[in-house]
XYZ file of C-alpha atoms in Angstrom:
782
model
C 36.354 0.794 20.388
C 37.672 0.480 23.892
C 39.782 3.577 24.114
C 39.945 6.649 26.301
C 39.478 10.072 24.759
C 41.998 12.884 25.229
C 41.679 15.022 28.289
C 40.057 17.820 26.298
C 37.166 15.524 25.455
C 36.552 14.254 28.955
C 33.348 15.024 30.823
C 32.087 14.085 34.277
C 30.734 10.573 34.320
C 27.398 11.740 35.621
C 26.972 13.928 32.558
C 26.981 10.960 30.231
C 25.408 8.200 32.270
C 22.244 9.666 33.676
C 19.930 6.814 34.537
C 22.582 4.206 33.817
C 21.775 2.338 37.024
C 18.404 1.332 35.600
C 18.067 -2.140 34.085
C 15.556 -1.594 31.290
C 16.313 -3.584 28.157
C 14.168 -2.522 25.234
C 11.968 -4.973 23.404
C 13.445 -6.476 20.278
C 16.837 -8.062 19.854
C 17.587 -7.891 23.579
C 14.870 -10.521 24.040
C 16.121 -12.798 21.251
C 17.832 -15.982 22.407
C 21.430 -16.223 21.187
C 24.014 -18.930 21.757
C 26.887 -17.244 23.648
C 30.437 -18.430 24.068
C 32.507 -15.880 26.028
C 35.426 -17.084 28.105
C 36.530 -15.517 31.428
C 38.844 -12.619 30.528
C 39.461 -8.922 31.161
C 36.172 -7.021 31.032
C 37.190 -4.852 28.085
C 37.871 -7.933 25.956
C 34.702 -9.655 27.160
C 32.544 -6.697 26.167
C 34.159 -6.768 22.755
C 33.207 -10.445 22.369
C 29.697 -9.666 23.592
C 29.310 -6.947 20.962
C 30.465 -9.320 18.229
C 28.040 -12.046 19.222
C 24.981 -9.783 19.589
C 25.786 -7.058 17.008
C 24.653 -4.560 19.637
C 26.477 -1.250 20.057
C 28.151 -1.174 23.468
C 29.153 2.195 24.877
C 31.451 1.844 27.836
C 33.456 3.884 30.326
C 36.862 2.932 28.981
C 38.990 3.526 32.020
C 36.462 1.934 34.353
C 36.205 -1.162 32.147
C 39.975 -1.413 31.901
C 40.767 -0.854 35.576
C 41.727 -4.457 36.282
C 38.165 -5.759 36.107
C 37.666 -9.399 35.130
C 34.488 -10.722 33.542
C 32.961 -14.078 34.219
C 32.507 -16.373 31.268
C 29.110 -16.756 29.627
C 28.069 -19.867 27.749
C 24.756 -21.178 26.468
C 21.543 -19.931 24.888
C 20.495 -16.695 26.556
C 18.870 -13.389 25.757
C 21.267 -10.524 25.147
C 20.063 -8.828 28.319
C 20.562 -11.890 30.537
C 23.979 -12.630 29.034
C 25.154 -9.087 29.760
C 23.842 -9.262 33.326
C 25.870 -12.434 33.928
C 28.918 -11.003 32.184
C 28.969 -7.942 34.446
C 28.206 -9.801 37.689
C 30.727 -8.801 40.341
C 32.481 -6.176 38.212
C 30.749 -3.117 39.656
C 29.618 -2.135 36.146
C 25.958 -1.429 35.330
C 24.193 -1.731 31.955
C 21.394 0.436 30.572
C 19.753 -0.132 27.164
C 19.101 3.246 25.555
C 17.385 1.810 22.475
C 16.949 -1.480 20.603
C 20.577 -1.617 19.531
C 22.637 0.360 22.059
C 23.639 -0.442 25.625
C 25.585 1.898 27.907
C 27.851 0.240 30.483
C 28.968 2.475 33.360
C 30.736 1.962 36.668
C 32.846 3.497 39.348
C 36.343 4.548 38.440
C 39.586 3.664 40.086
C 40.909 5.928 42.789
C 41.973 9.287 41.458
C 40.028 8.821 38.205
C 36.714 10.584 37.937
C 36.129 11.581 34.342
C 35.732 9.387 31.296
C 34.221 9.623 27.857
C 31.900 6.960 26.518
C 33.176 5.470 23.288
C 31.728 2.779 21.078
C 32.730 -0.837 20.789
C 33.094 -1.747 17.135
C 30.945 -4.771 16.301
C 31.475 -7.466 13.700
C 28.382 -7.965 11.554
C 24.799 -6.881 12.114
C 21.807 -8.989 12.960
C 18.397 -8.527 11.453
C 16.247 -6.018 13.306
C 12.912 -6.562 11.597
C 11.815 -4.053 8.991
C 13.470 -1.089 10.673
C 17.116 -0.136 10.222
C 18.076 2.743 12.509
C 21.678 3.111 11.301
C 23.650 3.193 8.064
C 27.129 4.080 6.840
C 26.428 4.411 3.099
C 25.753 8.160 3.221
C 28.569 9.145 5.603
C 31.139 6.279 5.648
C 30.664 6.231 9.431
C 28.137 4.345 11.540
C 25.457 7.025 11.827
C 21.808 6.975 12.952
C 19.563 7.541 9.943
C 17.810 10.376 11.745
C 21.200 12.151 11.972
C 21.956 11.626 8.259
C 21.094 14.723 6.174
C 20.126 12.834 3.028
C 17.465 10.350 2.002
C 18.478 6.741 2.671
C 16.142 3.741 2.377
C 17.200 0.408 3.855
C 15.704 -2.905 2.772
C 16.508 -5.318 5.590
C 17.042 -9.073 5.556
C 13.589 -9.605 7.058
C 11.916 -7.641 4.258
C 13.937 -9.579 1.679
C 12.882 -12.895 3.235
C 9.216 -12.029 3.817
C 8.720 -10.934 0.210
C 10.823 -13.787 -1.172
C 12.992 -11.318 -3.051
C 15.388 -12.764 -5.628
C 17.142 -9.769 -7.190
C 17.526 -6.008 -7.257
C 14.310 -5.415 -9.211
C 12.443 -6.964 -6.282
C 14.374 -4.869 -3.778
C 13.584 -1.455 -5.281
C 9.818 -2.072 -5.462
C 9.501 -0.617 -1.966
C 12.191 2.081 -2.258
C 10.687 5.536 -2.930
C 12.197 7.389 -5.889
C 13.640 4.313 -7.641
C 12.249 2.375 -10.618
C 13.934 -0.537 -12.367
C 14.421 -0.551 -16.142
C 14.228 -3.633 -18.310
C 18.001 -3.551 -18.799
C 17.776 -5.368 -22.133
C 16.823 -8.484 -20.185
C 20.335 -9.154 -18.857
C 21.367 -6.359 -16.478
C 20.165 -4.279 -13.547
C 19.215 -0.801 -14.775
C 17.564 1.390 -12.115
C 16.422 4.960 -12.600
C 17.120 6.870 -9.381
C 15.623 10.331 -9.086
C 15.297 10.555 -12.847
C 18.798 9.351 -13.711
C 19.197 5.969 -15.384
C 22.276 3.913 -14.581
C 23.823 0.475 -14.954
C 26.933 1.197 -12.886
C 25.934 2.734 -9.552
C 26.064 -0.510 -7.589
C 28.316 -1.184 -4.622
C 29.131 -4.153 -2.396
C 30.051 -3.204 1.170
C 30.856 0.278 -0.115
C 33.089 -0.886 -2.992
C 32.198 -0.389 -6.652
C 30.458 -3.301 -8.430
C 29.724 -1.666 -11.791
C 29.570 -4.416 -14.409
C 26.286 -4.953 -16.249
C 24.677 -8.123 -14.870
C 21.663 -9.202 -12.815
C 22.558 -9.439 -9.133
C 21.139 -11.925 -6.644
C 20.473 -11.259 -2.951
C 21.179 -14.723 -1.490
C 24.151 -13.419 0.536
C 22.803 -9.961 1.351
C 22.096 -8.722 4.865
C 20.442 -5.538 3.632
C 20.404 -3.129 0.700
C 20.948 0.562 1.363
C 19.655 3.001 -1.252
C 21.243 6.446 -1.069
C 19.213 8.893 -3.119
C 20.712 12.064 -4.512
C 24.247 12.602 -5.768
C 27.017 12.320 -3.174
C 30.471 11.635 -4.599
C 32.156 12.555 -1.294
C 31.115 9.194 0.076
C 31.573 6.754 -2.805
C 33.248 8.608 -5.657
C 32.362 9.494 -9.236
C 28.994 8.689 -10.767
C 25.984 8.094 -8.583
C 24.219 11.005 -10.236
C 20.792 10.049 -8.927
C 22.035 7.879 -6.093
C 23.522 4.442 -5.463
C 22.450 0.965 -4.354
C 24.813 -0.596 -1.822
C 24.505 -4.282 -0.951
C 25.748 -5.061 2.554
C 26.716 -8.720 2.615
C 26.314 -11.220 5.424
C 29.359 -11.330 7.673
C 30.679 -14.080 9.933
C 29.189 -14.189 13.422
C 30.362 -16.004 16.493
C 26.835 -17.180 17.291
C 25.840 -20.342 15.371
C 23.820 -19.843 12.182
C 21.901 -22.689 10.539
C 19.371 -21.626 7.909
C 18.189 -23.719 4.956
C 15.461 -22.724 2.504
C 13.825 -24.450 -0.424
C 11.382 -22.748 -2.772
C 9.021 -23.875 -5.478
C 6.134 -22.347 -7.319
C 4.557 -21.105 -10.494
C 6.404 -21.361 -13.796
C 8.562 -24.223 -12.519
C 10.335 -22.070 -9.981
C 12.939 -24.075 -8.025
C 15.453 -22.494 -5.678
C 17.438 -23.420 -2.553
C 19.703 -21.409 -0.247
C 21.909 -22.216 2.719
C 23.395 -19.976 5.421
C 25.810 -21.668 7.849
C 27.991 -20.020 10.458
C 29.934 -20.910 13.588
C 32.435 -19.365 15.963
C 35.574 -21.185 17.099
C 37.247 -19.101 19.754
C 38.735 -16.083 17.964
C 37.661 -17.413 14.551
C 34.205 -17.187 12.971
C 33.241 -18.877 9.699
C 30.205 -18.433 7.469
C 29.018 -19.892 4.197
C 26.158 -18.681 2.009
C 25.102 -20.655 -1.027
C 22.283 -20.564 -3.596
C 21.117 -22.691 -6.516
C 18.182 -21.936 -8.806
C 16.752 -23.685 -11.852
C 13.551 -21.974 -12.946
C 11.425 -21.039 -15.884
C 9.297 -17.918 -16.175
C 5.865 -16.704 -17.170
C 7.272 -15.730 -20.575
C 7.439 -18.407 -23.291
C 10.804 -20.193 -23.687
C 12.358 -18.402 -20.682
C 14.892 -20.320 -18.604
C 17.128 -19.338 -15.694
C 19.920 -21.289 -14.035
C 22.207 -19.662 -11.491
C 24.193 -20.464 -8.405
C 26.376 -18.655 -5.903
C 29.010 -19.724 -3.377
C 30.242 -17.278 -0.749
C 32.509 -18.477 2.106
C 33.735 -15.839 4.583
C 35.757 -15.754 7.781
C 36.483 -13.319 10.591
C 39.382 -13.409 13.013
C 39.515 -11.414 16.243
C 43.140 -10.578 16.994
C 42.617 -9.409 20.534
C 40.099 -6.796 21.578
C 41.217 -4.145 19.114
C 41.806 -5.837 15.746
C 39.451 -7.725 13.457
C 40.310 -9.301 10.106
C 37.729 -10.531 7.594
C 38.127 -12.274 4.251
C 35.714 -13.707 1.727
C 35.334 -15.078 -1.769
C 32.290 -15.285 -4.031
C 31.718 -17.294 -7.167
C 28.475 -16.367 -8.893
C 27.225 -17.907 -12.124
C 24.114 -16.783 -14.007
C 22.754 -18.302 -17.249
C 19.438 -17.076 -18.598
C 17.330 -16.387 -21.643
C 17.612 -12.766 -22.740
C 14.022 -11.559 -23.028
C 13.461 -8.130 -24.556
C 9.698 -8.070 -24.077
C 7.051 -6.953 -26.550
C 6.889 -4.010 -29.004
C 4.545 -1.028 -28.898
C 1.777 -0.146 -31.334
C 0.165 3.253 -31.826
C 1.761 4.775 -28.746
C 0.917 2.008 -26.246
C 2.153 -1.507 -25.504
C 0.969 -3.833 -28.243
C -1.852 -6.297 -27.688
C 0.456 -9.315 -27.915
C -0.194 -11.910 -25.208
C 2.059 -11.148 -22.241
C 3.745 -14.542 -22.592
C 4.805 -14.076 -26.233
C 8.527 -14.132 -27.002
C 9.619 -11.964 -29.942
C 12.665 -13.268 -31.821
C 14.699 -16.457 -31.848
C 15.017 -17.818 -28.279
C 17.866 -20.132 -29.318
C 19.930 -17.026 -30.104
C 18.933 -15.082 -26.981
C 20.882 -15.943 -23.870
C 23.277 -14.360 -21.391
C 26.008 -15.777 -19.198
C 27.644 -13.915 -16.327
C 30.542 -15.135 -14.188
C 31.656 -13.181 -11.147
C 34.713 -14.179 -9.121
C 35.363 -11.760 -6.285
C 37.712 -11.813 -3.310
C 37.555 -9.342 -0.452
C 39.548 -8.464 2.622
C 38.811 -6.154 5.538
C 40.945 -5.101 8.502
C 39.811 -2.900 11.371
C 42.106 -1.725 14.161
C 41.090 0.386 17.124
C 43.746 2.708 18.548
C 43.827 4.501 21.899
C 42.398 7.996 21.905
C 39.253 7.378 19.869
C 40.975 6.394 16.599
C 39.827 3.632 14.268
C 41.566 2.524 11.069
C 39.744 0.437 8.454
C 41.085 -0.977 5.215
C 39.014 -2.819 2.632
C 40.205 -4.508 -0.576
C 38.093 -6.061 -3.329
C 39.403 -7.841 -6.412
C 36.773 -9.019 -8.888
C 36.803 -10.638 -12.317
C 33.667 -10.358 -14.431
C 32.966 -12.306 -17.618
C 29.758 -11.292 -19.347
C 28.531 -12.536 -22.717
C 25.117 -12.201 -24.278
C 23.281 -12.640 -27.567
C 19.804 -11.352 -28.179
C 17.147 -11.415 -30.840
C 14.741 -8.552 -30.248
C 11.625 -6.834 -31.593
C 11.572 -3.519 -33.389
C 8.697 -1.522 -34.803
C 5.350 -3.046 -35.725
C 4.125 -2.256 -39.217
C 1.467 0.431 -39.625
C -1.246 -2.148 -40.231
C -0.210 -4.176 -37.191
C 0.433 -7.303 -39.263
C 4.230 -7.624 -39.028
C 7.110 -6.876 -36.684
C 10.755 -6.276 -37.526
C 13.360 -8.321 -35.660
C 17.077 -7.652 -35.256
C 19.916 -9.188 -33.259
C 23.317 -8.478 -31.774
C 25.716 -9.767 -29.145
C 28.337 -8.378 -26.812
C 31.154 -9.717 -24.680
C 32.638 -7.814 -21.740
C 35.569 -8.866 -19.595
C 36.533 -6.675 -16.674
C 38.852 -6.866 -13.698
C 38.319 -4.460 -10.816
C 40.887 -3.874 -8.078
C 39.958 -1.394 -5.335
C 41.533 -0.558 -2.001
C 39.998 1.830 0.511
C 41.416 3.155 3.768
C 39.337 5.111 6.297
C 40.614 6.702 9.472
C 38.056 8.025 11.958
C 38.618 9.935 15.161
C 35.952 10.690 17.739
C 37.042 13.680 19.770
C 35.549 16.472 21.855
C 36.709 20.084 21.832
C 35.002 22.016 24.579
C 31.251 21.624 24.153
C 31.645 20.279 20.600
C 31.865 16.654 19.574
C 33.587 15.684 16.303
C 33.596 12.521 14.279
C 36.459 13.181 11.906
C 37.033 11.063 8.814
C 39.962 11.003 6.425
C 40.579 8.408 3.786
C 41.856 7.375 0.411
C 40.833 5.052 -2.391
C 42.889 3.654 -5.240
C 41.561 1.462 -7.993
C 42.209 0.047 -11.416
C 39.681 -1.330 -13.915
C 40.681 -3.173 -17.088
C 37.912 -3.822 -19.608
C 37.613 -5.536 -22.995
C 34.466 -5.024 -25.119
C 33.595 -6.941 -28.263
C 30.287 -6.432 -30.071
C 28.778 -8.463 -32.936
C 25.826 -7.925 -35.256
C 23.295 -10.679 -35.900
C 22.625 -11.720 -39.504
C 19.414 -13.647 -40.153
C 20.098 -16.543 -42.507
C 23.688 -15.251 -42.463
C 22.605 -12.439 -44.768
C 20.293 -9.703 -43.445
C 20.519 -7.631 -40.250
C 16.733 -7.521 -39.955
C 13.939 -10.013 -40.367
C 10.200 -9.498 -40.768
C 7.947 -11.861 -38.833
C 4.178 -12.021 -38.512
C 2.995 -10.155 -35.415
C 0.742 -13.107 -34.662
C 3.690 -15.570 -34.706
C 6.841 -13.624 -33.732
C 8.734 -16.510 -32.103
C 10.984 -17.717 -34.895
C 13.633 -20.362 -35.461
C 15.413 -18.548 -38.289
C 19.160 -19.133 -37.803
C 21.269 -16.113 -36.860
C 24.991 -15.703 -37.439
C 26.829 -13.241 -35.181
C 29.869 -11.439 -36.567
C 31.341 -7.980 -36.510
C 29.979 -5.301 -38.802
C 31.935 -2.215 -39.798
C 30.607 -0.186 -36.860
C 30.738 -2.783 -34.060
C 32.943 -1.991 -31.085
C 36.160 -3.840 -30.366
C 38.045 -1.930 -27.732
C 39.887 -2.061 -24.471
C 40.089 0.458 -21.648
C 42.157 0.925 -18.536
C 40.696 3.217 -15.909
C 42.597 4.281 -12.803
C 41.298 6.227 -9.854
C 43.037 7.910 -6.939
C 41.023 9.839 -4.418
C 41.330 11.455 -1.013
C 38.475 12.604 1.171
C 37.891 14.356 4.480
C 34.756 14.877 6.514
C 33.683 16.269 9.868
C 30.451 15.287 11.581
C 30.050 17.952 14.213
C 27.726 17.755 17.191
C 27.326 21.398 18.155
C 24.716 20.805 20.837
C 22.079 18.237 21.685
C 19.822 19.989 19.150
C 22.196 20.882 16.323
C 24.587 18.875 14.158
C 26.497 19.639 10.982
C 28.395 17.638 8.399
C 30.890 18.889 5.848
C 33.237 17.010 3.584
C 35.020 16.934 0.264
C 36.540 14.343 -2.046
C 39.322 15.004 -4.523
C 39.444 12.369 -7.219
C 41.695 11.848 -10.201
C 40.233 9.632 -12.875
C 42.486 8.513 -15.741
C 41.312 6.449 -18.674
C 43.225 5.008 -21.617
C 41.108 3.842 -24.533
C 42.278 1.571 -27.350
C 40.242 0.926 -30.502
C 41.271 -2.507 -31.723
C 39.542 -1.933 -35.061
C 41.761 0.906 -36.256
C 44.523 1.173 -33.673
C 43.325 4.574 -32.406
C 44.379 5.379 -28.837
C 42.723 8.050 -26.724
C 43.093 9.120 -23.136
C 41.746 11.683 -20.733
C 42.347 12.773 -17.173
C 39.768 14.343 -14.882
C 40.411 15.919 -11.516
C 37.105 16.093 -9.689
C 36.358 17.993 -6.488
C 33.063 16.950 -4.918
C 31.788 18.767 -1.819
C 28.913 17.899 0.475
C 27.416 19.785 3.408
C 24.459 19.263 5.662
C 22.792 20.641 8.758
C 20.600 18.659 11.176
C 18.294 20.278 13.743
C 16.834 17.980 16.405
C 13.979 19.592 18.337
C 13.772 16.335 20.297
C 16.115 13.350 20.332
C 13.807 11.165 18.226
C 13.206 13.666 15.398
C 15.287 15.753 13.039
C 14.958 18.404 10.355
C 17.767 18.640 7.825
C 19.093 20.359 4.746
C 21.924 19.208 2.492
C 23.917 20.027 -0.623
C 26.042 17.520 -2.515
C 27.745 17.141 -5.901
C 28.900 14.282 -8.109
C 30.518 14.024 -11.539
C 30.490 11.576 -14.435
C 33.515 11.780 -16.776
C 32.724 11.915 -20.488
C 33.911 8.348 -21.007
C 30.498 7.225 -19.722
C 29.706 4.980 -16.794
C 30.918 1.871 -18.667
C 33.979 3.607 -20.283
C 32.717 2.641 -23.758
C 31.805 6.036 -25.218
C 35.186 7.722 -25.376
C 35.805 9.313 -28.761
C 37.931 12.062 -30.237
C 35.133 14.486 -29.347
C 34.169 13.254 -25.890
C 37.796 13.043 -24.792
C 37.849 16.856 -24.796
C 34.567 17.440 -22.930
C 34.079 18.398 -19.311
C 32.486 15.852 -16.952
C 28.757 15.942 -16.400
C 27.800 17.470 -13.051
C 25.008 16.343 -10.721
C 23.934 18.704 -7.942
C 21.498 17.574 -5.248
C 19.704 20.015 -2.953
C 17.483 18.487 -0.329
C 15.531 19.310 2.822
C 13.650 16.800 4.890
C 12.490 15.425 8.200
C 12.958 12.107 10.010
C 11.069 10.885 13.037
C 11.597 7.718 15.051
C 7.983 7.478 16.159
C 8.785 4.587 18.470
C 11.781 2.292 18.897
C 12.063 0.410 15.623
C 9.576 2.497 13.585
C 10.491 5.559 11.523
C 8.822 8.063 9.219
C 10.769 10.180 6.723
C 10.108 12.848 4.143
C 12.368 14.658 1.696
C 11.920 17.519 -0.754
C 14.609 17.643 -3.420
C 15.874 19.209 -6.622
C 18.552 17.377 -8.589
C 20.203 19.141 -11.543
C 22.230 17.391 -14.250
C 24.350 19.837 -16.225
C 27.230 19.787 -18.699
C 25.403 17.254 -20.887
C 26.067 17.373 -24.623
C 23.854 19.138 -27.155
C 24.086 20.002 -30.870
C 25.640 23.385 -31.530
C 22.706 25.584 -32.640
C 24.951 27.337 -35.158
C 26.508 24.130 -36.518
C 24.677 20.832 -35.842
C 27.816 18.888 -36.740
C 29.494 20.241 -33.607
C 28.811 19.433 -29.950
C 28.457 21.874 -27.068
C 27.915 21.201 -23.349
C 24.804 23.234 -22.696
C 22.288 20.452 -22.070
C 20.537 20.115 -18.743
C 18.024 17.983 -16.860
C 16.197 18.576 -13.576
C 14.346 16.247 -11.245
C 12.164 17.745 -8.529
C 10.056 15.855 -6.086
C 8.934 14.954 -2.623
C 9.079 11.492 -1.111
C 7.743 9.862 2.017
C 8.964 6.698 3.686
C 7.860 4.414 6.509
C 9.627 1.380 7.922
C 9.736 -0.714 11.040
C 7.463 -2.125 13.703
C 4.218 -0.190 14.103
C 3.409 -2.496 17.007
C 4.934 -5.679 18.328
C 2.758 -7.595 15.822
C 2.595 -5.205 12.838
C 5.548 -4.388 10.582
C 5.489 -2.102 7.540
C 7.822 -0.848 4.836
C 7.122 1.425 1.891
C 6.705 4.974 0.757
C 5.341 7.395 -1.794
C 7.012 9.666 -4.324
C 5.730 12.637 -6.292
C 8.358 13.698 -8.789
C 8.935 15.094 -12.257
C 12.079 14.742 -14.348
C 12.428 16.735 -17.543
C 14.941 18.173 -19.973
C 15.534 21.796 -19.018
C 17.961 22.620 -21.824
C 18.213 20.775 -25.152
C 20.522 17.756 -25.062
C 21.801 15.370 -27.702
C 18.952 13.030 -26.694
C 15.965 15.389 -26.573
C 14.767 18.985 -26.859
C 13.880 21.146 -23.891
C 10.634 20.163 -22.200
C 10.747 16.413 -22.812
C 10.015 14.172 -19.839
C 12.611 11.636 -18.771
C 11.457 8.023 -19.341
C 10.677 5.504 -16.602
C 9.847 8.265 -14.115
C 6.182 8.043 -13.090
C 4.892 11.231 -11.508
C 3.374 9.325 -8.588
C 4.314 6.029 -6.981
C 3.065 4.328 -3.856
C 4.253 1.089 -2.292
C 3.345 -0.349 1.089
C 4.015 -3.816 2.480
C 2.484 -4.991 5.773
C 3.150 -8.046 7.885
C 0.695 -8.755 10.673
C 1.333 -11.494 13.236
C -2.212 -12.644 13.996
C -1.079 -15.588 16.145
C 2.314 -16.635 17.564
C 2.503 -19.195 14.746
C 0.625 -17.387 11.942
C 1.389 -14.182 10.079
C -0.218 -12.436 7.111
C 1.382 -10.208 4.503
C -0.283 -7.654 2.224
C 1.416 -5.321 -0.228
C 0.215 -2.705 -2.689
C 2.292 -1.189 -5.494
C 0.828 1.679 -7.505
C 2.377 3.930 -10.111
C 1.015 6.344 -12.661
C 1.792 6.238 -16.381
C 5.292 6.951 -17.647
C 7.054 7.231 -20.979
C 8.961 4.277 -22.415
C 11.673 6.401 -24.072
C 12.951 9.953 -24.229
C 11.027 10.744 -27.421
C 7.813 10.574 -25.335
C 5.862 8.789 -28.081
C 4.993 5.575 -26.209
C 3.240 5.574 -22.840
C 3.264 2.735 -20.330
C -0.097 2.784 -18.520
C -0.292 3.224 -14.789
C -1.172 0.204 -12.668
C -1.917 -1.095 -9.204
C -0.591 -4.483 -8.117
C -1.588 -6.335 -4.948
C 0.638 -8.967 -3.316
C -0.070 -11.262 -0.397
C 1.652 -13.759 1.880
C 0.945 -16.312 4.579
C 3.551 -17.219 7.206
C 3.185 -20.344 9.335
C 5.496 -21.737 11.991
C 5.154 -25.508 11.621
C 7.579 -26.400 14.405
C 10.042 -24.533 16.618
C 12.729 -24.803 13.915
C 10.582 -25.094 10.783
C 8.488 -22.445 9.061
C 6.638 -22.117 5.774
C 5.499 -19.149 3.766
C 3.358 -18.696 0.687
C 3.864 -15.566 -1.408
C 1.360 -14.576 -4.077
C 2.363 -11.791 -6.449
C -0.288 -9.945 -8.452
C -3.137 -11.453 -6.458
C -5.777 -9.782 -8.656
C -4.063 -10.993 -11.850
C -3.919 -7.500 -13.326
C -2.403 -7.017 -16.772
C 0.261 -4.357 -16.479
C 3.562 -3.274 -17.996
C 6.286 -2.903 -15.427
C 9.130 -1.320 -17.388
C 10.844 -0.991 -20.756
C 14.080 -0.461 -22.619
C 12.902 1.935 -25.283
C 9.668 1.998 -27.214
C 9.710 -1.562 -28.524
C 11.214 -3.546 -25.665
C 8.396 -3.381 -23.116
C 8.291 -5.924 -20.307
C 4.839 -7.067 -19.185
C 4.295 -7.806 -15.540
C 3.816 -11.421 -14.548
C 0.357 -12.865 -14.123
C -0.658 -14.212 -10.712
C 2.386 -16.020 -9.341
C 2.560 -18.319 -6.315
C 5.717 -19.271 -4.442
C 6.093 -21.680 -1.494
C 9.145 -21.481 0.793
C 10.176 -23.852 3.572
C 12.819 -22.656 6.044
C 14.562 -24.523 8.812
C 16.843 -22.748 11.237
C 18.405 -22.933 14.638
């Protein structure tokens, strides 16, 4: 933002630009060659263009930059440092890189002007910065250094996604401490975050994306995992945390990236990423097509995605972005293998249980988005984001149940479900950076309105059009028995309309160079109207939710911080997918999630960070049977997750990059709930996990990758009767630059070919891990 602060915020130039005369660009993106196209124009506008094309943060003396100074044009392939030197030639302004992503531009003021405040140029898009991600907005809704964010946030960058050949969200969370991915019935993402399972706590660019499907990462710049409840930032839900996909945005620098992949189990996939600037307009297109099989018998996957976007710079202060995505996913629904005598059964890991011809899922996502940002004088910025999305989801599945006591037979059942949903959300944020005396405020106020219309239709499967269950030999559980799907007396057929209106305020306060504080609150009204199409029953409820958050950050030195935080979130009794509203639940209070956390963050060197967090997350107001009358429901149930996590990410050296972490946590029922008595352990929460991925550049053209994933045993379901054994998996990779614009990589998952069981959906839907899997990727770029 090129804007002067009010007089109260002004400070002597020397107080904010010490050392600014030095020319010392840091290693990293400042040394990356970029194709620049900046025309001769006023310096303020030129610096704005420079920020867009590099994705660097530019802090500038506003009045000095605006005092009639003209910038020379810059064109051609240059490093960011050299381009800025040429841009500022003859202007009297001097640059100084303070870290890998921030440059301070200072200069002499016009006559009679001696005091200015440095403010930040807003940039369009962000470029990959290796494995490290020093900043995020998911936890605060403002662009904030992670070391100044008083809550645990893990960022999986585009480079990590590419180096590990990640395809979906299950791949992404492998190296995120405190998160495990459930089986999700074989057709949806279902993470457990700090002991709380969810299918709805997904966001795209900070906007809710809560339908049950399996997401791809072909158009993702990075994934930000916020751990611990925090409804102030993103609204209801998010009891254990949220996963926010930040999509690739248009850039003015040319982008030309093509990849093709092939490998084990007939894996075939291709992606394209094209972008170009045309004066004030920037265009980008991301596309993906995949046609693959899997290590499991009869499994097939076909999906594709198309995502064109554009950005338009309306002068130096206003940016408009728009985009549209069409995503199509068709796959076999695979529910895994059953258990036997408290452990996963001995069935071969490739065996499909059920009728594969009656087990498939289709998902169609059509989403349009719009974003407008306008910078006002005086340190104000206004942002508005709109997302309209239609989701069509349909699936049928034939699945295993219990194995007979003698281990000879297995019971099969089947059902199907169709969901249609339209989401419309609009968010407006207003931020104001202002100083009052020695204090520095980043004030945020905003509002969100949304409407979600959903239709659910469930069907039961009848084997041979007669029975709802079928007994198959355990030794030959893949059957061709025909299944007819139709509604039974208890199958859902309903529609819901959910509306949300919320307002939020927040103050990020810099008290001194060593002490910062954050405090905020969201008020949210959530209305839901429920219609049962089976009997005509209509129910509704209204919740008014007040969600506070507060945090304190102490910085003994600039590169390190100690913090403590408190935050709250709520989940209305309609459930995260609005499908559980009944005459009883419509009268119940929302569930409450309270996160208390202390931690430390240390930027050991530019681009490499270590983090640790100690937390306690309480889930209260859950339902339980009335001890005096089991037919009644009371809200006395509770659950607690306690733990400590450690994280590491970034560039250990110029040739060695790492990402990963460790978690020691326990999640258990603290007060009897409708699901389990007090003392039970929450499923899919191993007490110890460790993940660490390394990339070592052994030669300018050759790199090696090595990853280790370890987790201890965990329960498959809340009854704690089936245990999934602990395991250690080793992954590897080889990276070779074949030519200046062509590279190849080979990824090998499960190098040691260990037999393990990654996750489950209950006791009898256990998903084995894949055997040794090889994947070859060719990438061309310029």
